[in-house]
Short mmCIF file of C-alpha atoms and ligand atoms in Angstrom, two decimals:
data_model
loop_
_atom_site.label_atom_id
_atom_site.label_comp_id
_atom_site.label_asym_id
_atom_site.label_seq_id
_atom_site.Cartn_x
_atom_site.Cartn_y
_atom_site.Cartn_z
CA UNK A 198 136.19 97.89 100.99
CA UNK A 199 133.65 98.44 98.39
CA UNK A 200 129.83 99.43 99.83
CA UNK A 201 128.00 96.37 98.64
CA UNK A 202 131.37 93.92 101.28
CA UNK A 203 130.44 96.62 104.06
CA UNK A 204 126.73 95.87 103.22
CA UNK A 205 127.48 91.83 103.74
CA UNK A 206 129.10 92.17 106.88
CA UNK A 207 126.30 94.55 108.44
CA UNK A 208 123.17 92.15 107.15
CA UNK A 209 125.27 89.01 105.80
CA UNK A 210 125.74 88.42 101.75
CA UNK A 211 122.14 86.50 101.42
CA UNK A 212 120.50 89.96 102.33
CA UNK A 213 122.61 92.11 99.82
CA UNK A 214 120.59 91.81 96.51
CA UNK A 215 122.44 92.88 93.33
CA UNK A 216 121.27 90.81 90.81
CA UNK A 217 118.91 92.35 88.22
CA UNK A 218 116.74 88.93 89.15
CA UNK A 219 116.71 89.23 92.37
CA UNK A 220 116.28 93.39 92.65
CA UNK A 221 114.11 93.62 90.06
CA UNK A 222 110.70 92.93 93.08
CA UNK A 223 112.33 95.96 94.52
CA UNK A 224 112.50 98.04 91.39
CA UNK A 225 109.20 99.07 90.42
CA UNK A 226 106.52 100.82 92.04
CA UNK A 227 102.96 98.60 92.59
CA UNK A 228 101.22 100.43 89.42
CA UNK A 229 104.41 99.44 87.32
CA UNK A 230 104.39 103.78 86.32
CA UNK A 231 107.54 104.47 88.97
CA UNK A 232 110.69 103.17 89.56
CA UNK A 233 114.53 102.79 88.55
CA UNK A 234 117.48 100.62 88.91
CA UNK A 235 118.56 99.48 92.63
CA UNK A 236 122.70 99.80 93.53
CA UNK A 237 121.67 97.04 95.65
CA UNK A 238 118.97 95.79 97.69
CA UNK A 239 119.38 95.30 101.55
CA UNK A 240 117.34 93.61 103.91
CA UNK A 241 118.55 94.04 107.63
CA UNK A 242 117.54 92.34 110.50
CA UNK A 243 116.48 94.44 113.46
CA UNK A 244 117.31 98.32 113.91
CA UNK A 245 121.01 97.37 115.07
CA UNK A 246 121.69 96.87 111.71
CA UNK A 247 119.50 99.81 109.90
CA UNK A 248 121.97 102.40 111.91
CA UNK A 249 124.89 99.82 110.23
CA UNK A 250 123.77 100.11 107.02
CA UNK A 251 122.74 104.07 107.08
CA UNK A 252 125.64 105.05 108.53
CA UNK A 253 127.85 102.98 105.63
CA UNK A 254 125.74 104.31 103.73
CA UNK A 255 125.92 107.68 105.00
CA UNK A 256 130.27 107.77 104.54
CA UNK A 257 130.08 106.89 101.01
CA UNK A 258 127.51 109.29 100.47
CA UNK A 259 125.35 106.81 98.22
CA UNK A 260 121.12 107.90 99.11
CA UNK A 261 119.40 104.63 99.90
CA UNK A 262 115.05 104.56 99.58
CA UNK A 263 113.26 102.78 103.26
CA UNK A 264 111.09 100.16 101.47
CA UNK A 265 108.22 97.49 103.05
CA UNK A 266 105.74 96.14 100.85
CA UNK A 267 105.97 97.91 97.86
CA UNK A 268 101.60 98.59 97.63
CA UNK A 269 102.72 102.36 97.59
CA UNK A 270 101.06 104.38 94.87
CA UNK A 271 103.76 107.08 93.99
CA UNK A 272 107.23 105.86 93.60
CA UNK A 273 107.70 107.16 97.20
CA UNK A 274 109.96 103.80 98.05
CA UNK A 275 111.28 102.52 94.99
CA UNK A 276 114.81 104.19 93.70
CA UNK A 277 115.34 106.94 90.86
CA UNK A 278 118.76 104.84 89.75
CA UNK A 279 121.56 104.06 91.82
CA UNK A 280 120.31 104.52 94.96
CA UNK A 281 120.38 101.13 98.09
CA UNK A 282 117.10 100.17 98.80
CA UNK A 283 116.81 99.37 102.35
CA UNK A 284 113.99 96.33 102.46
CA UNK A 285 112.66 96.37 105.81
CA UNK A 286 110.91 93.25 105.16
CA UNK A 287 113.45 90.79 107.78
CA UNK A 288 112.00 92.93 110.57
CA UNK A 289 108.56 91.67 111.28
CA UNK A 290 108.68 90.73 114.73
CA UNK A 291 105.04 90.79 116.76
CA UNK A 292 105.06 90.27 120.33
CA UNK A 293 102.01 89.93 122.34
CA UNK A 294 99.63 91.99 122.66
CA UNK A 295 99.83 93.55 125.87
CA UNK A 296 95.85 93.20 126.84
CA UNK A 297 95.91 96.34 130.27
CA UNK A 298 97.30 98.66 127.72
CA UNK A 299 95.50 97.39 124.25
CA UNK A 300 99.20 97.98 122.43
CA UNK A 301 101.30 95.58 120.29
CA UNK A 302 104.68 95.98 119.22
CA UNK A 303 105.35 94.93 115.76
CA UNK A 304 108.44 95.24 113.70
CA UNK A 305 108.30 97.45 110.51
CA UNK A 306 108.10 94.84 108.42
CA UNK A 307 105.67 92.98 109.51
CA UNK A 308 102.97 92.78 106.74
CA UNK A 309 98.80 94.41 108.49
CA UNK A 310 97.16 91.15 108.26
CA UNK A 311 99.23 89.96 110.59
CA UNK A 312 98.88 92.37 112.87
CA UNK A 313 95.75 92.21 111.99
CA UNK A 314 95.78 88.60 113.13
CA UNK A 315 97.38 88.40 116.10
CA UNK A 316 95.40 90.62 117.41
CA UNK A 317 92.25 89.14 116.32
CA UNK A 318 93.62 85.62 118.02
CA UNK A 319 92.72 87.39 121.18
CA UNK A 320 89.68 89.34 120.58
CA UNK A 321 91.30 92.43 119.73
CA UNK A 322 91.00 94.39 115.98
CA UNK A 323 94.41 96.65 114.65
CA UNK A 324 90.87 98.50 113.18
CA UNK A 325 93.11 99.71 110.05
CA UNK A 326 92.38 98.09 107.41
CA UNK A 327 92.55 98.53 103.05
CA UNK A 328 93.23 95.69 100.59
CA UNK A 329 96.86 95.50 100.40
CA UNK A 330 96.56 94.40 103.51
CA UNK A 331 98.24 91.01 102.90
CA UNK A 332 101.87 92.44 101.49
CA UNK A 333 101.45 96.24 102.78
CA UNK A 334 104.17 96.43 106.16
CA UNK A 335 103.35 98.12 109.46
CA UNK A 336 106.59 100.52 109.10
CA UNK A 337 104.95 101.74 105.75
CA UNK A 338 101.43 102.35 107.02
CA UNK A 339 102.57 104.51 109.38
CA UNK A 340 105.65 105.74 107.44
CA UNK A 341 102.66 107.54 104.18
CA UNK A 342 100.01 108.33 107.68
CA UNK A 343 97.62 104.98 105.51
CA UNK A 344 94.07 105.56 106.28
CA UNK A 345 92.12 102.86 104.45
CA UNK A 346 87.88 102.24 104.44
CA UNK A 347 88.15 102.61 108.91
CA UNK A 348 89.85 105.77 109.28
CA UNK A 349 86.55 107.08 108.87
CA UNK A 350 85.83 105.46 112.63
CA UNK A 351 89.27 105.00 113.59
CA UNK A 352 91.62 107.41 112.12
CA UNK A 353 94.27 107.18 109.86
CA UNK A 354 97.34 104.80 111.06
CA UNK A 355 98.68 108.65 113.32
CA UNK A 356 95.54 107.01 115.52
CA UNK A 357 97.38 103.70 116.02
CA UNK A 358 101.03 105.12 116.70
CA UNK A 359 100.66 104.65 120.50
CA UNK A 360 104.98 104.91 120.50
CA UNK A 361 107.89 104.17 117.33
CA UNK A 362 111.46 103.10 117.12
CA UNK A 363 113.09 104.79 114.11
CA UNK A 364 116.83 104.96 112.96
CA UNK A 365 117.51 108.60 112.24
CA UNK A 366 119.89 109.05 109.03
CA UNK A 367 123.60 108.87 110.38
CA UNK A 368 122.15 106.21 112.53
CA UNK A 369 120.77 107.48 115.47
CA UNK A 370 117.92 104.58 116.72
CA UNK A 371 115.37 106.51 118.66
CA UNK A 372 112.64 104.79 120.81
CA UNK A 373 109.79 105.87 121.93
CA UNK A 374 108.15 102.22 122.97
CA UNK A 375 107.22 103.27 126.42
CA UNK A 376 103.25 103.13 125.47
CA UNK A 377 102.10 105.52 128.28
CA UNK A 378 99.58 107.62 127.11
CA UNK A 379 100.41 110.47 127.90
CA UNK A 380 103.66 111.70 127.58
CA UNK A 381 104.47 115.40 126.62
CA UNK A 382 107.76 115.63 127.34
CA UNK A 383 109.37 117.94 124.79
CA UNK A 384 109.14 117.70 121.05
CA UNK A 385 106.35 114.37 119.86
CA UNK A 386 109.18 113.27 117.31
CA UNK A 387 106.97 109.99 117.17
CA UNK A 388 104.30 112.02 115.32
CA UNK A 389 106.79 113.91 113.48
CA UNK A 390 107.81 110.78 111.82
CA UNK A 391 103.93 109.58 110.75
CA UNK A 392 103.67 110.38 107.04
CA UNK A 393 107.12 111.56 106.47
CA UNK A 394 107.23 108.87 103.49
CA UNK A 395 110.76 107.44 104.80
CA UNK A 396 112.47 111.16 104.65
CA UNK A 397 113.29 111.88 107.86
CA UNK A 398 113.99 108.28 109.50
CA UNK A 399 113.32 104.68 108.46
CA UNK A 400 110.77 103.89 110.98
CA UNK A 401 111.94 100.10 112.29
CA UNK A 402 109.63 98.76 115.45
CA UNK A 403 105.86 100.85 116.20
CA UNK A 404 103.65 100.35 118.85
CA UNK A 405 100.02 99.64 117.26
CA UNK A 406 96.99 100.98 119.58
CA UNK A 407 94.20 98.23 118.94
CA UNK A 408 90.03 98.49 120.13
CA UNK A 409 87.88 95.37 121.18
CA UNK A 410 86.74 93.18 118.29
CA UNK A 411 83.14 94.31 118.31
CA UNK A 412 81.36 91.19 116.40
CA UNK A 413 78.64 92.20 115.29
CA UNK A 414 79.13 93.72 111.54
CA UNK A 415 76.15 95.20 108.95
CA UNK A 416 77.19 96.05 104.88
CA UNK A 417 74.78 98.08 102.39
CA UNK A 418 75.47 98.52 99.09
CA UNK A 419 72.86 101.16 97.69
CA UNK A 420 72.88 102.49 94.69
CA UNK A 421 72.05 105.72 94.01
CA UNK A 422 71.52 108.99 91.50
CA UNK A 423 74.68 111.44 92.30
CA UNK A 424 76.68 112.53 94.53
CA UNK A 425 74.54 114.38 96.56
CA UNK A 426 72.32 111.51 97.29
CA UNK A 427 75.37 109.81 98.58
CA UNK A 428 76.36 112.54 100.51
CA UNK A 429 72.10 112.68 102.35
CA UNK A 430 72.66 108.33 102.93
CA UNK A 431 75.58 109.65 105.53
CA UNK A 432 74.42 112.12 107.02
CA UNK A 433 71.02 109.66 107.89
CA UNK A 434 74.13 107.59 108.50
CA UNK A 435 75.81 110.16 110.81
CA UNK A 436 72.47 110.95 112.74
CA UNK A 437 71.15 107.68 112.74
CA UNK A 438 73.68 104.92 112.79
CA UNK A 439 76.34 105.30 115.51
CA UNK A 440 77.98 101.91 115.13
CA UNK A 441 78.85 103.08 110.89
CA UNK A 442 82.82 102.28 110.12
CA UNK A 443 83.20 102.59 106.53
CA UNK A 444 81.53 104.62 103.45
CA UNK A 445 82.69 104.25 100.18
CA UNK A 446 81.28 104.86 97.26
CA UNK A 447 82.40 103.93 93.33
CA UNK A 448 80.35 104.44 89.82
CA UNK A 449 78.98 103.01 87.58
CA UNK A 450 81.99 102.97 84.80
CA UNK A 451 83.85 101.68 87.97
CA UNK A 452 82.23 98.80 88.54
CA UNK A 453 81.14 97.66 85.34
CA UNK A 454 84.98 96.92 85.31
CA UNK A 455 86.15 95.61 87.90
CA UNK A 456 82.14 93.00 87.34
CA UNK A 457 84.42 91.76 84.23
CA UNK A 458 87.37 91.18 85.88
CA UNK A 459 85.78 88.98 88.37
CA UNK A 460 83.74 87.63 86.35
CA UNK A 461 80.51 88.72 88.00
CA UNK A 462 77.78 90.06 87.73
CA UNK A 463 76.62 92.63 89.66
CA UNK A 464 74.34 92.15 92.83
CA UNK A 465 72.37 95.62 92.68
CA UNK A 466 70.32 98.16 90.53
CA UNK A 467 71.99 99.68 87.59
CA UNK A 468 73.04 102.93 88.72
CA UNK A 469 75.27 106.04 88.48
CA UNK A 470 77.31 106.16 92.01
CA UNK A 471 76.81 103.28 94.54
CA UNK A 472 77.78 103.92 97.77
CA UNK A 473 79.53 101.34 99.96
CA UNK A 474 78.44 101.48 103.93
CA UNK A 475 79.16 98.57 107.08
CA UNK A 476 78.14 99.46 110.59
CA UNK A 477 79.98 97.72 113.52
CA UNK A 478 79.53 96.85 117.09
CA UNK A 479 78.74 94.63 120.07
CA UNK A 480 75.44 93.71 118.80
CA UNK A 481 73.46 93.30 115.73
CA UNK A 482 73.59 97.30 113.80
CA UNK A 483 71.28 96.35 111.42
CA UNK A 484 67.64 97.69 113.00
CA UNK A 485 70.55 101.31 113.28
CA UNK A 486 71.44 100.24 109.79
CA UNK A 487 68.20 100.01 108.28
CA UNK A 488 67.05 103.73 110.37
CA UNK A 489 69.34 105.74 108.42
CA UNK A 490 68.03 104.09 105.12
CA UNK A 491 64.56 104.78 106.07
CA UNK A 492 65.43 108.58 106.98
CA UNK A 493 67.21 108.66 103.84
CA UNK A 494 64.43 106.99 101.43
CA UNK A 495 66.08 104.34 100.18
CA UNK A 496 63.88 102.01 98.42
CA UNK A 497 66.91 99.72 96.84
CA UNK A 498 69.70 98.58 99.07
CA UNK A 499 71.36 95.43 99.40
CA UNK A 500 72.29 93.73 102.43
CA UNK A 501 74.93 91.02 103.96
CA UNK A 502 75.95 90.69 107.72
CA UNK A 503 77.52 87.11 107.16
CA UNK A 504 81.59 87.07 106.30
CA UNK A 505 80.56 85.88 102.94
CA UNK A 506 78.09 88.35 101.80
CA UNK A 507 79.84 91.19 103.37
CA UNK A 508 83.01 90.08 101.66
CA UNK A 509 81.61 89.96 98.55
CA UNK A 510 79.91 92.94 98.32
CA UNK A 511 83.22 94.78 100.06
CA UNK A 512 84.83 92.97 96.34
CA UNK A 513 83.90 94.81 94.47
CA UNK A 514 84.78 98.67 96.09
CA UNK A 515 88.42 96.74 97.11
CA UNK A 516 88.63 94.99 93.61
CA UNK A 517 89.27 98.70 91.23
CA UNK A 518 92.69 99.07 91.36
CA UNK A 519 93.26 94.98 90.35
CA UNK A 520 90.93 95.12 87.76
CA UNK A 521 92.10 98.65 87.10
CA UNK A 522 95.78 97.66 86.63
CA UNK A 523 94.77 95.47 84.59
CA UNK A 524 93.36 96.97 81.76
CA UNK A 525 96.62 99.29 81.49
CA UNK A 526 99.14 101.38 83.71
CA UNK A 527 96.87 103.55 85.22
CA UNK A 528 97.34 107.68 86.45
CA UNK A 529 96.49 107.64 90.25
CA UNK A 530 95.45 111.21 92.32
CA UNK A 531 95.17 110.39 95.32
CA UNK A 532 92.83 113.19 96.59
CA UNK A 533 90.51 114.89 99.50
CA UNK A 534 88.00 117.93 98.65
CA UNK A 535 85.62 118.80 101.41
CA UNK A 536 82.21 116.70 101.05
CA UNK A 537 80.37 120.09 99.84
CA UNK A 538 82.64 120.06 96.87
CA UNK A 539 82.92 116.61 96.02
CA UNK A 540 79.43 116.97 93.27
CA UNK A 541 81.43 119.50 92.10
CA UNK A 542 85.01 118.35 91.49
CA UNK A 543 83.98 115.05 90.56
CA UNK A 544 81.09 116.68 87.85
CA UNK A 545 84.05 118.77 86.53
CA UNK A 546 86.60 116.27 86.50
CA UNK A 547 85.90 114.32 83.16
CA UNK A 548 85.84 117.64 80.87
CA UNK A 549 89.06 118.77 82.65
CA UNK A 550 91.16 115.42 81.94
CA UNK A 551 89.71 115.07 78.60
CA UNK A 552 90.96 118.78 78.33
CA UNK A 553 94.43 117.93 79.08
CA UNK A 554 95.11 114.66 77.48
CA UNK A 555 94.95 116.39 74.48
CA UNK A 556 96.17 113.35 72.93
CA UNK A 557 94.14 110.25 73.06
CA UNK A 558 90.81 109.11 75.00
CA UNK A 559 91.57 109.16 78.83
CA UNK A 560 88.79 107.16 80.86
CA UNK A 561 88.19 108.63 84.63
CA UNK A 562 87.32 106.68 87.21
CA UNK A 563 86.93 107.94 90.53
CA UNK A 564 86.26 105.71 94.07
CA UNK A 565 87.32 105.83 97.52
CA UNK A 566 86.47 107.44 100.49
CA UNK A 567 83.22 109.49 100.76
CA UNK A 568 82.96 109.60 104.38
CA UNK A 569 86.51 111.19 103.94
CA UNK A 570 85.94 113.15 101.04
CA UNK A 571 88.79 111.31 99.65
CA UNK A 572 88.70 110.07 95.48
CA UNK A 573 90.86 107.50 94.41
CA UNK A 574 90.91 109.21 90.47
CA UNK A 575 91.92 106.38 88.15
CA UNK A 576 93.06 107.42 85.34
CA UNK A 577 94.38 105.21 81.99
CA UNK A 578 94.94 106.17 78.80
CA UNK A 579 97.62 108.86 78.88
CA UNK A 580 100.76 107.42 78.70
CA UNK A 581 103.06 107.13 81.83
CA UNK A 582 104.99 109.86 81.50
CA UNK A 583 102.39 112.51 80.42
CA UNK A 584 102.16 114.68 84.13
CA UNK A 585 98.77 116.96 82.29
CA UNK A 586 96.39 114.86 83.42
CA UNK A 587 97.74 114.68 86.93
CA UNK A 588 98.15 118.53 87.32
CA UNK A 589 95.14 118.79 85.88
CA UNK A 590 93.22 117.24 87.81
CA UNK A 591 95.12 118.44 91.28
CA UNK A 592 95.35 121.91 89.76
CA UNK A 593 91.33 121.33 90.41
CA UNK A 594 91.52 120.13 93.64
CA UNK A 595 93.47 122.72 95.03
CA UNK A 596 90.66 125.16 93.70
CA UNK A 597 88.36 123.33 94.97
CA UNK A 598 89.81 124.10 98.98
CA UNK A 599 91.17 120.21 98.61
CA UNK A 600 94.50 118.16 99.77
CA UNK A 601 96.82 116.84 96.66
CA UNK A 602 97.12 114.39 98.34
CA UNK A 603 94.64 112.09 100.83
CA UNK A 604 96.76 108.54 102.16
CA UNK A 605 98.91 107.72 100.12
CA UNK A 606 101.99 110.06 100.24
CA UNK A 607 103.35 112.29 98.24
CA UNK A 608 106.42 109.95 96.42
CA UNK A 609 107.97 111.31 93.47
CA UNK A 610 104.43 111.75 91.75
CA UNK A 611 103.65 115.05 93.55
CA UNK A 612 106.40 116.43 95.44
CA UNK A 613 106.72 118.99 92.28
CA UNK A 614 103.26 120.29 93.69
CA UNK A 615 103.92 120.24 97.07
CA UNK A 616 104.55 123.84 97.32
CA UNK A 617 101.79 125.07 95.36
CA UNK A 618 99.56 123.03 97.88
CA UNK A 619 101.62 123.79 101.26
CA UNK A 620 102.63 127.28 100.35
CA UNK A 621 106.69 128.57 100.28
CA UNK A 622 106.35 129.35 104.20
CA UNK A 623 105.17 124.78 105.33
CA UNK A 624 107.72 123.57 101.89
CA UNK A 625 110.19 126.92 103.88
CA UNK A 626 109.69 124.90 107.42
CA UNK A 627 109.82 121.18 105.98
CA UNK A 628 112.74 121.96 104.49
CA UNK A 629 114.22 122.46 107.83
CA UNK A 630 112.98 119.89 109.84
CA UNK A 631 114.60 117.55 106.73
CA UNK A 632 117.86 119.68 106.68
CA UNK A 633 117.65 118.94 110.45
CA UNK A 634 117.70 115.25 110.59
CA UNK A 635 118.92 114.58 107.79
CA UNK A 636 121.38 117.05 106.10
CA UNK A 637 122.98 115.37 103.31
CA UNK A 638 119.62 114.38 101.91
CA UNK A 639 120.69 110.57 102.16
CA UNK A 640 117.31 109.74 103.16
CA UNK A 641 115.02 108.83 99.94
CA UNK A 642 116.04 112.14 97.60
CA UNK A 643 112.58 113.64 95.46
CA UNK A 644 110.16 112.01 97.81
CA UNK A 645 107.37 114.25 99.05
CA UNK A 646 110.42 117.61 99.08
CA UNK A 647 111.61 118.17 95.48
CA UNK A 648 114.83 118.30 94.78
C1 LIG B 805 92.03 102.24 97.63
O1 LIG B 805 91.13 102.78 98.77
C2 LIG B 805 93.48 102.36 97.54
O2 LIG B 805 91.02 101.19 97.61
C3 LIG B 805 94.28 102.31 96.55
O3 LIG B 805 93.41 103.70 98.54
C4 LIG B 805 92.93 103.53 95.29
O4 LIG B 805 93.68 101.67 93.37
C5 LIG B 805 93.60 103.01 94.02
O5 LIG B 805 93.95 104.29 93.59
ZN1 LIG B 806 91.99 104.53 99.64
#
């Protein structure tokens, strides 16, 4: 029997897609830069079906690409050509929140927004958030160790994982869903799978840690002359506002692109750099925020403490991805730079990119999570296949002691850079782990570890 028939026996004919019209949306990543044809897209309903799919693919010698909401930006969740795409969209069950333990069991295919809503209904908060919330899935969030704006206070996905269920390449189901805070019996396999980008196992369920919702929120948009000034404001926020939850930044050019895309006017004065800070607490944190801004000598800021006002300010920051994509296919470098080197990095960026983009114009739009030193360098202009700009930015990052991937993952986009970033010894250790859990290289080949 052919592989497609075997898969149909496992998940049902309706969930094995081969028609190009039906598979297309699973085959290209969100940027439009990465992707290829899938042999088929298969949508199992639970871990048992995932295990059977993995066994069938292993037997047929056909590699498999796990995929959540397909909101990835580094080509880690789309086929290169000829793989089976395993979509987790049907594994979307959400259990009741366990209010005593502060955890909720969630299927890998549930969206982040669905998880957030389930938590909010009982006065809890999933405390991880980013713009793709309505489409990205919890499994993908964990597989990439996604971070977002609130990681500054609450940590990246890793900090929220109280347990995991996952399926290895040979169909073995691993389950650590007891939710015991203290459980150091043996190797922490869930910790190993977080951030492994579908190369070690397919995550099928997550026990997600929630926190009590903090009802009072206040957001400030602050125009500043430089990144150095933004650093000083961050310092003051840390000193005076323990309720600080997010500290984001963008630049003049990015704001202009977003304003044009959203057809709105800027709510704040013109500046080189904009800082977006948010505080959240049980009682109104406006006083703390004002004290911090005062201490930093900030004279000009727009402050909002109501939902509509806050969302309006956040849309300026979160709207960057979509507004940039509306102009062209960007090169995206999700990098991390130590805060002390951030000013240096941003100052050198245009020149470094300009020199690398030998043909045509390159428009550099950096924005991101200031408090984490996490910059999303978006570059418009160079063709999708032209890696010179990417290489130049990553070279600069490594030279400044930063990381080539902060929260989007390595994917295929940066696999060739992993050895340079981590060194030969670490890469060899990673290959040993991969070889032990997926000896045939069945899972997501070419992602994270270069072929
Ligand atoms: C964000 O922080 C996301 O908005 C996307 O991580 C970043 O589009 C990007 O480069
Ligand atoms: Zn981000």
